[in-house]
Coordinates of C-alpha atoms in Angstrom, one line a residue:
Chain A
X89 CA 109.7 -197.0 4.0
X90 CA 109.4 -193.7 4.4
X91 CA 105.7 -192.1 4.7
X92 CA 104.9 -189.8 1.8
X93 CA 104.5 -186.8 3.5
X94 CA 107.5 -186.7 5.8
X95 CA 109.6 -187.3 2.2
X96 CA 108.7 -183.7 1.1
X97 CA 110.4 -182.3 4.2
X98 CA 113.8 -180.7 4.3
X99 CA 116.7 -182.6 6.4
X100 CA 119.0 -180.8 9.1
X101 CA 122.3 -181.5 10.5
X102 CA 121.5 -181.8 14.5
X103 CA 124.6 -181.3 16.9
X104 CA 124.8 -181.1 20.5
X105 CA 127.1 -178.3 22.7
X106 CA 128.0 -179.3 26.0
X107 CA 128.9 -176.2 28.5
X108 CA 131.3 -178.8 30.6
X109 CA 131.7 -176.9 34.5
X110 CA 134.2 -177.7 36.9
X111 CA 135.1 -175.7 40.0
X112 CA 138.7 -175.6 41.2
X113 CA 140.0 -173.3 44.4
X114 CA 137.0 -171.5 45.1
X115 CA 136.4 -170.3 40.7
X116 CA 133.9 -172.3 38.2
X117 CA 136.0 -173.2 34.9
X118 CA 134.4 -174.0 31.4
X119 CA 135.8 -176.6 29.7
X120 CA 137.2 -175.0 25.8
X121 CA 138.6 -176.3 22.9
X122 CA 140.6 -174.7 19.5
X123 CA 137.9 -176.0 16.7
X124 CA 139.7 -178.0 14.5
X125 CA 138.0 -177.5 11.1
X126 CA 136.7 -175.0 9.5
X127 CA 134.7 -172.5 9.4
X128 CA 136.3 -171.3 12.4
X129 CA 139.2 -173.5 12.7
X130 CA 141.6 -172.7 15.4
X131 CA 138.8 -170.6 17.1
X132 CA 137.7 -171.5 20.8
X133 CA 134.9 -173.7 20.7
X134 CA 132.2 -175.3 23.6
X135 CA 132.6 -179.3 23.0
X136 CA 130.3 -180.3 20.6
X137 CA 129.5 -183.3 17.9
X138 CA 127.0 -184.1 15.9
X139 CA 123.9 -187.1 16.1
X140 CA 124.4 -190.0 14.8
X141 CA 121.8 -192.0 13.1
X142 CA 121.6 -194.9 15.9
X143 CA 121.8 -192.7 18.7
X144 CA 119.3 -190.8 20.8
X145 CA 120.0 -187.1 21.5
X146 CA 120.9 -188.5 24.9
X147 CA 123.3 -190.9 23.9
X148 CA 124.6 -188.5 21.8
X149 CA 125.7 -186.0 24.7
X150 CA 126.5 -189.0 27.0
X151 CA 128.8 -189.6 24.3
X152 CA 130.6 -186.3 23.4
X153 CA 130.9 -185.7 27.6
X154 CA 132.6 -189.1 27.9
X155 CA 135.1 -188.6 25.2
X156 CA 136.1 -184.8 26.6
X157 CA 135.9 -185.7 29.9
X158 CA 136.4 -189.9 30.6
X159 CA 133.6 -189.4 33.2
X160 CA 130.9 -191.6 33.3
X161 CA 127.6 -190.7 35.1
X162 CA 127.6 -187.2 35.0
X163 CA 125.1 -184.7 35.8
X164 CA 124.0 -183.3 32.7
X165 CA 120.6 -180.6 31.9
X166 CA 119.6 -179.6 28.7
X167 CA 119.5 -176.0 28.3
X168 CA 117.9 -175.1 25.0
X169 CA 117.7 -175.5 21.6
X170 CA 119.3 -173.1 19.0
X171 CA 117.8 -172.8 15.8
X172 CA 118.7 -169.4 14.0
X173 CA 119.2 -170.5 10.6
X174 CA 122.5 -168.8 10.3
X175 CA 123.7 -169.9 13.5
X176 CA 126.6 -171.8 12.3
X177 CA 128.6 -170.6 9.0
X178 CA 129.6 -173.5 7.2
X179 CA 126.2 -175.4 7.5
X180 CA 122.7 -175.0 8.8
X181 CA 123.3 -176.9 11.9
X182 CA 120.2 -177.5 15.0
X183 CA 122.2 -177.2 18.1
X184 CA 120.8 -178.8 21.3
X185 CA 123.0 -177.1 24.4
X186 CA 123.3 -179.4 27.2
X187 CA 125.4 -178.6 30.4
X188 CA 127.4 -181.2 32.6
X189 CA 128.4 -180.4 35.7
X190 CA 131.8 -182.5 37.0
X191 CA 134.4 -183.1 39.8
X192 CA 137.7 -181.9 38.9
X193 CA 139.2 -184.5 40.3
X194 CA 138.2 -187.2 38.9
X195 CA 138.9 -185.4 35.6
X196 CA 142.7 -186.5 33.7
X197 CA 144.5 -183.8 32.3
X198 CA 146.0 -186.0 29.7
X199 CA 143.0 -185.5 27.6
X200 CA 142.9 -181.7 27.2
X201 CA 146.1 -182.5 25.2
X202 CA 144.5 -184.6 22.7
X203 CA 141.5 -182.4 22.1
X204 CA 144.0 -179.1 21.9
X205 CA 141.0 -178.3 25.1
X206 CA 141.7 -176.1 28.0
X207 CA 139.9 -175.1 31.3
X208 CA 139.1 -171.5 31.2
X209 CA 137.5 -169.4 34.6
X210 CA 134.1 -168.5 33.8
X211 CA 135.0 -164.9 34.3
X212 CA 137.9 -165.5 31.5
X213 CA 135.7 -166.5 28.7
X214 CA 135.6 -164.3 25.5
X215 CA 134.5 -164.9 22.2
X216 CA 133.3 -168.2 21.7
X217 CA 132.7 -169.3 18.2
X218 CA 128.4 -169.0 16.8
X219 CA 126.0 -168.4 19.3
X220 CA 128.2 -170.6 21.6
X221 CA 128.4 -167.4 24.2
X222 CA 124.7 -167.1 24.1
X223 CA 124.3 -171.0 24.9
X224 CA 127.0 -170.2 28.0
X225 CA 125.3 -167.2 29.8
X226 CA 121.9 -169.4 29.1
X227 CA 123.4 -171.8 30.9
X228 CA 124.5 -169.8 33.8
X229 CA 121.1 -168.2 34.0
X230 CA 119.3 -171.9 34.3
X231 CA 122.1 -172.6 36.6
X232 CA 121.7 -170.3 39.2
X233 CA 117.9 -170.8 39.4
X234 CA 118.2 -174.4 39.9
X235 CA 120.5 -174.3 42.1
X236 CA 118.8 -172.2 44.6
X237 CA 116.1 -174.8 44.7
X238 CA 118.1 -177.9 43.8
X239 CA 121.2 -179.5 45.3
X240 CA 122.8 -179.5 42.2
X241 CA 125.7 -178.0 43.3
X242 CA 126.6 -181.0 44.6
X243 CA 127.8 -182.5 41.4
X244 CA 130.6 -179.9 41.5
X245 CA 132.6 -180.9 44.6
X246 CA 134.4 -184.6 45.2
X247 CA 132.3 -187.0 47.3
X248 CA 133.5 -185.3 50.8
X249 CA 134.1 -181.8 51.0
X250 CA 134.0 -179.3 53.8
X251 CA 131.4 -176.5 54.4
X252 CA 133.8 -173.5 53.5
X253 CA 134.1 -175.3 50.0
X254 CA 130.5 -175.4 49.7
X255 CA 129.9 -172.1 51.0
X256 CA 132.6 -170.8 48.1
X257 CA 130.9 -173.0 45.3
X258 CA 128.0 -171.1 46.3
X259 CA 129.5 -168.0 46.5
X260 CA 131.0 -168.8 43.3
X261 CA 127.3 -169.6 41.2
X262 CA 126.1 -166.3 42.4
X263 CA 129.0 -164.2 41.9
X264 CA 128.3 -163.0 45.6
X265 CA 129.7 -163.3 49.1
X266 CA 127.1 -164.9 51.8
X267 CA 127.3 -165.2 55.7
X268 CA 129.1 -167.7 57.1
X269 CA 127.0 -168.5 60.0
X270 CA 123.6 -167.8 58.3
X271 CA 125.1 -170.4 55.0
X272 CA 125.9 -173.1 57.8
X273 CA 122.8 -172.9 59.6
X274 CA 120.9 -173.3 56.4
X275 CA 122.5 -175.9 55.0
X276 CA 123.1 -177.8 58.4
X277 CA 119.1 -177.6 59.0
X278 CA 118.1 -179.0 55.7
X279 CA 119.9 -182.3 57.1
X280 CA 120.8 -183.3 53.8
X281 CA 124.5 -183.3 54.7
X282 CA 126.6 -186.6 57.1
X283 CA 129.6 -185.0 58.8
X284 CA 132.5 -187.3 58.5
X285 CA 134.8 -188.0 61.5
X286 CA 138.1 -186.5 59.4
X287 CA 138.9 -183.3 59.0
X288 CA 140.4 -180.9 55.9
X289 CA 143.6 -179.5 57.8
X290 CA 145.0 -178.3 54.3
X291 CA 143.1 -174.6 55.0
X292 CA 143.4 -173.6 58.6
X293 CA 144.7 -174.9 62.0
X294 CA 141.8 -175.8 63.0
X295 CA 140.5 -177.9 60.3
X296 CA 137.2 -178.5 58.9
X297 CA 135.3 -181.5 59.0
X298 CA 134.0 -183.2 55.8
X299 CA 131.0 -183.4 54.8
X300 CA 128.7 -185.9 52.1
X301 CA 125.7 -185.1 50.9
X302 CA 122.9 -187.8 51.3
X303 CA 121.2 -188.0 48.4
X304 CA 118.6 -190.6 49.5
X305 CA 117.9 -189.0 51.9
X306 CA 117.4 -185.4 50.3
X307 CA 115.1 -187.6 47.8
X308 CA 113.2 -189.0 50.7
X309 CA 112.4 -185.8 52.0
X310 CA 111.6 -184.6 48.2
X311 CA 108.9 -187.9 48.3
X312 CA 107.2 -185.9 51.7
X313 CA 107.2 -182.1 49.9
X314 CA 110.2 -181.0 51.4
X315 CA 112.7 -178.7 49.0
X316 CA 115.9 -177.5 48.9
X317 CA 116.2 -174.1 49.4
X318 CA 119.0 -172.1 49.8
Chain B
X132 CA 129.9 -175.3 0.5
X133 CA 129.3 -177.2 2.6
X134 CA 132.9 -177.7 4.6
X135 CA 133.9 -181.6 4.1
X136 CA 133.8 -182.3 7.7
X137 CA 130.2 -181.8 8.1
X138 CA 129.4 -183.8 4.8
X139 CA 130.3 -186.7 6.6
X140 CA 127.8 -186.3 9.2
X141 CA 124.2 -187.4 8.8
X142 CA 120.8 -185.3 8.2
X143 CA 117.3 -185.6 9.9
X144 CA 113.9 -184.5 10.1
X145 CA 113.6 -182.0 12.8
X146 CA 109.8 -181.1 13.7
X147 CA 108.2 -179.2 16.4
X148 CA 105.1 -179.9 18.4
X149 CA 102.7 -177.5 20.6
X150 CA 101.2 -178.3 23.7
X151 CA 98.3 -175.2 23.1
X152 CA 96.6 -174.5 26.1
X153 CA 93.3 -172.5 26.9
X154 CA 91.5 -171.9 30.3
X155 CA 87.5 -172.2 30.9
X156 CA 85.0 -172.4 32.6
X157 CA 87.7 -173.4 35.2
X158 CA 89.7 -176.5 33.4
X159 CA 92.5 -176.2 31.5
X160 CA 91.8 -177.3 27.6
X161 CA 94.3 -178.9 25.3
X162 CA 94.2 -178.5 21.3
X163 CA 94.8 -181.5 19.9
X164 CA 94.0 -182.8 16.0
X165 CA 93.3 -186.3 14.0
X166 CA 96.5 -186.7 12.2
X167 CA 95.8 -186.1 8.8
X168 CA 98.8 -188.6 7.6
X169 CA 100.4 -192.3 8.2
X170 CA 101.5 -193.4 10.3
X171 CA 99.0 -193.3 13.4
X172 CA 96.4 -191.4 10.3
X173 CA 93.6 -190.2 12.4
X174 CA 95.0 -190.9 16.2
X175 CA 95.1 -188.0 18.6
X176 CA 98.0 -185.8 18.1
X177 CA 98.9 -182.3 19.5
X178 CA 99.5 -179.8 17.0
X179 CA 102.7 -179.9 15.2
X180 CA 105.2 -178.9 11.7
X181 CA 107.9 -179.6 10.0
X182 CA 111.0 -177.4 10.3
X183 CA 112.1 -175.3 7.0
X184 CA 115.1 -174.2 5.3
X185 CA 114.1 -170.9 5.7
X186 CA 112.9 -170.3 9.0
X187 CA 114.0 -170.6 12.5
X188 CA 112.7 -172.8 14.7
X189 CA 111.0 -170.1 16.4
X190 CA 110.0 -168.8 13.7
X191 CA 108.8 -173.0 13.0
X192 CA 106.6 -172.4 16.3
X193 CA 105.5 -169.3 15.6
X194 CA 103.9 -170.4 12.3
X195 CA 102.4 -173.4 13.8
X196 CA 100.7 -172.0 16.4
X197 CA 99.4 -169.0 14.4
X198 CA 98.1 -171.8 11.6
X199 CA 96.0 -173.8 14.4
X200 CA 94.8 -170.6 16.9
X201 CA 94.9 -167.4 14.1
X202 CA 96.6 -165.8 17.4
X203 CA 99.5 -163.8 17.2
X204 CA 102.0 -162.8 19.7
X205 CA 101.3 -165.7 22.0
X206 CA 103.2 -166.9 25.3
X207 CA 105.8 -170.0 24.2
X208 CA 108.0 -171.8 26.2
X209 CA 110.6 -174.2 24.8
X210 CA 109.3 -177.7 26.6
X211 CA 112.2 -179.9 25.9
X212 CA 114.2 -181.6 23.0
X213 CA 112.9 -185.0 22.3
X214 CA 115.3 -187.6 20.3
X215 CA 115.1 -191.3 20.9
X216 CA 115.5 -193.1 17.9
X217 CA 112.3 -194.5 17.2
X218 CA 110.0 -192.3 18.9
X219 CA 108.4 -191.5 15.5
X220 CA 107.4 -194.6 13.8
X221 CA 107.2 -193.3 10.4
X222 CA 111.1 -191.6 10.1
X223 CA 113.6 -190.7 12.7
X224 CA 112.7 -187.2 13.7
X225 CA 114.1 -185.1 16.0
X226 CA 111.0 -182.9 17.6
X227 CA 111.3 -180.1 19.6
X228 CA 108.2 -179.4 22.1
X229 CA 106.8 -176.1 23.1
X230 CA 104.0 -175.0 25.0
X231 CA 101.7 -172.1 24.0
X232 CA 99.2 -170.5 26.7
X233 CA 96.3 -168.6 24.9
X234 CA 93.4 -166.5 25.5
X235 CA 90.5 -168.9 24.2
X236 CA 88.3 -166.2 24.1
X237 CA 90.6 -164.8 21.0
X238 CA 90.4 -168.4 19.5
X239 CA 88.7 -168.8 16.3
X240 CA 86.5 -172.2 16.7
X241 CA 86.5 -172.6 13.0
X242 CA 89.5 -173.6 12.8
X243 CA 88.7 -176.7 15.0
X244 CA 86.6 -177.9 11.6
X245 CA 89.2 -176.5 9.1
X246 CA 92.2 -178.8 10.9
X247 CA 89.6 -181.4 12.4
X248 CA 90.5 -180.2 15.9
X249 CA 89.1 -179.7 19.1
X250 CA 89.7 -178.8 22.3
X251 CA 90.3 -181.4 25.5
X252 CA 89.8 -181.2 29.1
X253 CA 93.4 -182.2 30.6
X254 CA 91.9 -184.5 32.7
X255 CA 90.5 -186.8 29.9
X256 CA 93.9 -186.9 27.3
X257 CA 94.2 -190.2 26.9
X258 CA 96.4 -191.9 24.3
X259 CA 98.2 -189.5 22.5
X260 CA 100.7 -190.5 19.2
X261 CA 104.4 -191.4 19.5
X262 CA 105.8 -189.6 22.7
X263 CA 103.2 -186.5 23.4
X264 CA 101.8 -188.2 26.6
X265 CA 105.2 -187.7 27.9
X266 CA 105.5 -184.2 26.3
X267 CA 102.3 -183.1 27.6
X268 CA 103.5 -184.5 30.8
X269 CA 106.4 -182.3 30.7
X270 CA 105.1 -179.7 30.2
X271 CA 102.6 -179.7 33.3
X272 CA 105.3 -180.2 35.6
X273 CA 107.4 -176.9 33.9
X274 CA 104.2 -175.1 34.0
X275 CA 103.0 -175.9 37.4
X276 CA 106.9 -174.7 38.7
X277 CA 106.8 -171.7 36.6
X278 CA 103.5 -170.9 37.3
X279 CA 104.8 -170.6 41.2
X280 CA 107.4 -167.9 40.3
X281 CA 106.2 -166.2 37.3
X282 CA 103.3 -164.6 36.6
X283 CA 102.6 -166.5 33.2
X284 CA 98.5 -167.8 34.3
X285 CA 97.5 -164.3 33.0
X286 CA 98.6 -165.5 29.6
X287 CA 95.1 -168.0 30.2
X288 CA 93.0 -165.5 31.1
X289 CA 91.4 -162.0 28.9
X290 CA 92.3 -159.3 29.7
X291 CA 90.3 -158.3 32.2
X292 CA 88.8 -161.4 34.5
X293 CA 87.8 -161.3 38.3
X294 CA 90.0 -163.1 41.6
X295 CA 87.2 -165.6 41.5
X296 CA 88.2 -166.4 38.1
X297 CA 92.1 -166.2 38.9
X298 CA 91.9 -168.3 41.7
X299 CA 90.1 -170.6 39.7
X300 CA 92.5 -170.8 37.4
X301 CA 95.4 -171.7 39.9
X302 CA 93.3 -174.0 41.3
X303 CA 93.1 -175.9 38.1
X304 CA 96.9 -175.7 37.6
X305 CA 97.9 -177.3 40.3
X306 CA 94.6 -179.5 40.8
X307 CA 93.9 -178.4 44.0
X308 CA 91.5 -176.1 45.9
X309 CA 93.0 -172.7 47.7
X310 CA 91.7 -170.8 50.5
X311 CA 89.5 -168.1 49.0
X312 CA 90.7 -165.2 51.8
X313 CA 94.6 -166.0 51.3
X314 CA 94.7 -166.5 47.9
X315 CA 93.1 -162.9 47.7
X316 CA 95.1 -161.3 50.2
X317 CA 98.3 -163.2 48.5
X318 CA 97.9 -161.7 45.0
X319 CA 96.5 -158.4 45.7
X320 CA 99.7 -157.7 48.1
X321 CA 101.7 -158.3 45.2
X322 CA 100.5 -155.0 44.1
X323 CA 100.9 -156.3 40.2
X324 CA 96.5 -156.1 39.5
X325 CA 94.8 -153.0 38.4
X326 CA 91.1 -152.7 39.8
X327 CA 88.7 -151.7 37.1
X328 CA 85.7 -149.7 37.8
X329 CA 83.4 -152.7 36.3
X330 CA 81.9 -155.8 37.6
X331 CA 81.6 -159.2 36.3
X332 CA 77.8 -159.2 37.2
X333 CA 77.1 -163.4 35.9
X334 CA 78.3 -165.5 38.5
X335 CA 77.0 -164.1 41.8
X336 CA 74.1 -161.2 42.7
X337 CA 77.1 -158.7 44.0
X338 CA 79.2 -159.4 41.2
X339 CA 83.2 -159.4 41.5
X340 CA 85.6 -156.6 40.1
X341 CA 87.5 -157.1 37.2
X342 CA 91.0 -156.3 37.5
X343 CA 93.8 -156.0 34.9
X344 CA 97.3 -157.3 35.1
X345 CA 100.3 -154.5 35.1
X346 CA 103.0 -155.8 33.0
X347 CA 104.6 -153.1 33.1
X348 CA 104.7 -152.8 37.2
X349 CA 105.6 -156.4 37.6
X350 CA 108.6 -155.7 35.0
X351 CA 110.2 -152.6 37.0
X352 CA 109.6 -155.0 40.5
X353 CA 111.1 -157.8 38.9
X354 CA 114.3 -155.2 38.3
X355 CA 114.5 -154.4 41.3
X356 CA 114.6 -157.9 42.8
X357 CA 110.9 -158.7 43.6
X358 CA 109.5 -162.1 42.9
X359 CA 106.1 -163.4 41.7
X360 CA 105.0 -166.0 44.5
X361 CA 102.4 -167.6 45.0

């Protein structure tokens, strides 16, 4: 039964928004979608749904990622909530913004078909329906702070990957160009990384060797104080 | 109207709740309250509200906070979205956590009677209702990582204090003790304190300077890329 006092409150419709990252030849790509009812129908859209009655907020966004993306496990970070009572303009909605950060190849391209979705370069994005824009650049701000202290970035790139792809993902979150050598040492000394004994030929002559991050051993060194820092 | 799509989806109570936090006498002091209501009537609760129709849910905080400290324009910081199913036993409500750092010496104490309140040393929280152990948790570990990298401790202190008392103040953030001459020479190279001609003459025979924070000097360094770090 429901205690007396809580009955006199007012009820809210509760979605999530997940800002859904990739990064493809050296660019970070949102993950968009043509809303397909109104208000705003045909209008391009973050991926969203709404909570359910037997599911936890987290559930809720493993849920919507999963169904947008087929990936299980993904890094995900929730980025705010949005609470502006005319936020959305059919209903009021609470919006909880999460983002998920994914590797592009694991994702299949069949589904952006059935959700009418499409990968957009960060750079690209225009209106977004709501305050769905706001949620984004949110996002990139929370983004580029953690991942300066955090090896987040990780979640971006396949399971081996080569130090000039890092060095672009990184290059890429900051909107910036860094050293070469300087970006190697760094990373190199955190000894965070395993060199693998093949090589990327696909890029130059030369090749470049692959690379995994370790993550128990980054969250060994996190146990003893040490931090990522880039 | 409501469009037809969101009919179909469900509604819930959506509440926040404050993690209020005062500095003396060098500990950190939580406001928390006897619920007034079932379930858990007269447990230890932090301070919290029910969202409304008409408001935002900063303008939900806002309220709140004014209601139990008569203290305007406070610092807040969004904690985290909490939604597990049954996290409130009464109803399933969706709560959103905030912290609020205030100047105690601007606190009214009769509101402690009016809302049958009082103040905590952190140390000594104990059991808390539903999930605030975990919020207050939460928000320690944000504030103790903010608190690094922004200057957001001044929001603890009046407006004019001493280094002793700053020091203090860091000290009791991160439950530690620092090294009197570096912390000094640390913070005043920051060049973001305004000595003021007047002495705290109570805690020592030669008394300590107050000094103010610059807001406005920390704002135009910030712009030009310099960083709060302590």
């Amino acid at each position: 039964m429901t205690p007396s006092f809580y009955k006199e409150q007012s009820k809210f419709y509760v979605a999530v928004d997940c800002i859904i990252l990739g990064f493809k030849d050296a660019k970070i790509y949102l993950l968009i979608s043509k809303r397909k009812f109104e208000p705003l129908k045909g209008k391009d859209s973050l991926m969203g749904g709404f909570l359910q009655p037997n599911e936890s907020l987290s559930e809720t966004v493993s849920r919507v990622v999963y169904e947008y993306t087929d990936i299980e496990d993904v890094y995900l970070e929730q980025v705010g909530i949005y609470g502006d009572v005319s936020r959305d303009e059919g209903e009021r909605v609470i919006s909880v913004a999460y983002y998920a950060l994914i590797d592009l190849e694991l994702f299949n391209d069949e589904l952006c078909k059935k959700h009418n979705a499409y990968w957009i370069e960060l750079d690209k994005v225009e209106n977004l329906v709501f305050d769905h824009n706001r949620m984004l650049v949110d996002t990139i701000t929370i983004l580029r702070k953690k991942a300066a202290s955090q090896p987040l970035g990780f979640n971006l790139l396949p399971e081996k990957f080569t130090l000039p792809q890092l060095q672009m993902l990184y290059e890429a979150i900051y909107d910036t160009t860094l050293d070469k050598r300087n970006f190697r040492k760094k990373i190199l000394e955190m000894d965070i990384l395993e060199k693998q004994e093949d090589k990327d030929m696909s890029s130059s002559r030369k090749g470049a060797f692959y690379y995994k991050f370790n993550k128990e051993k980054y969250d060994s060194l996190l146990n003893k104080g040490y931090y990522f820092s880039l």
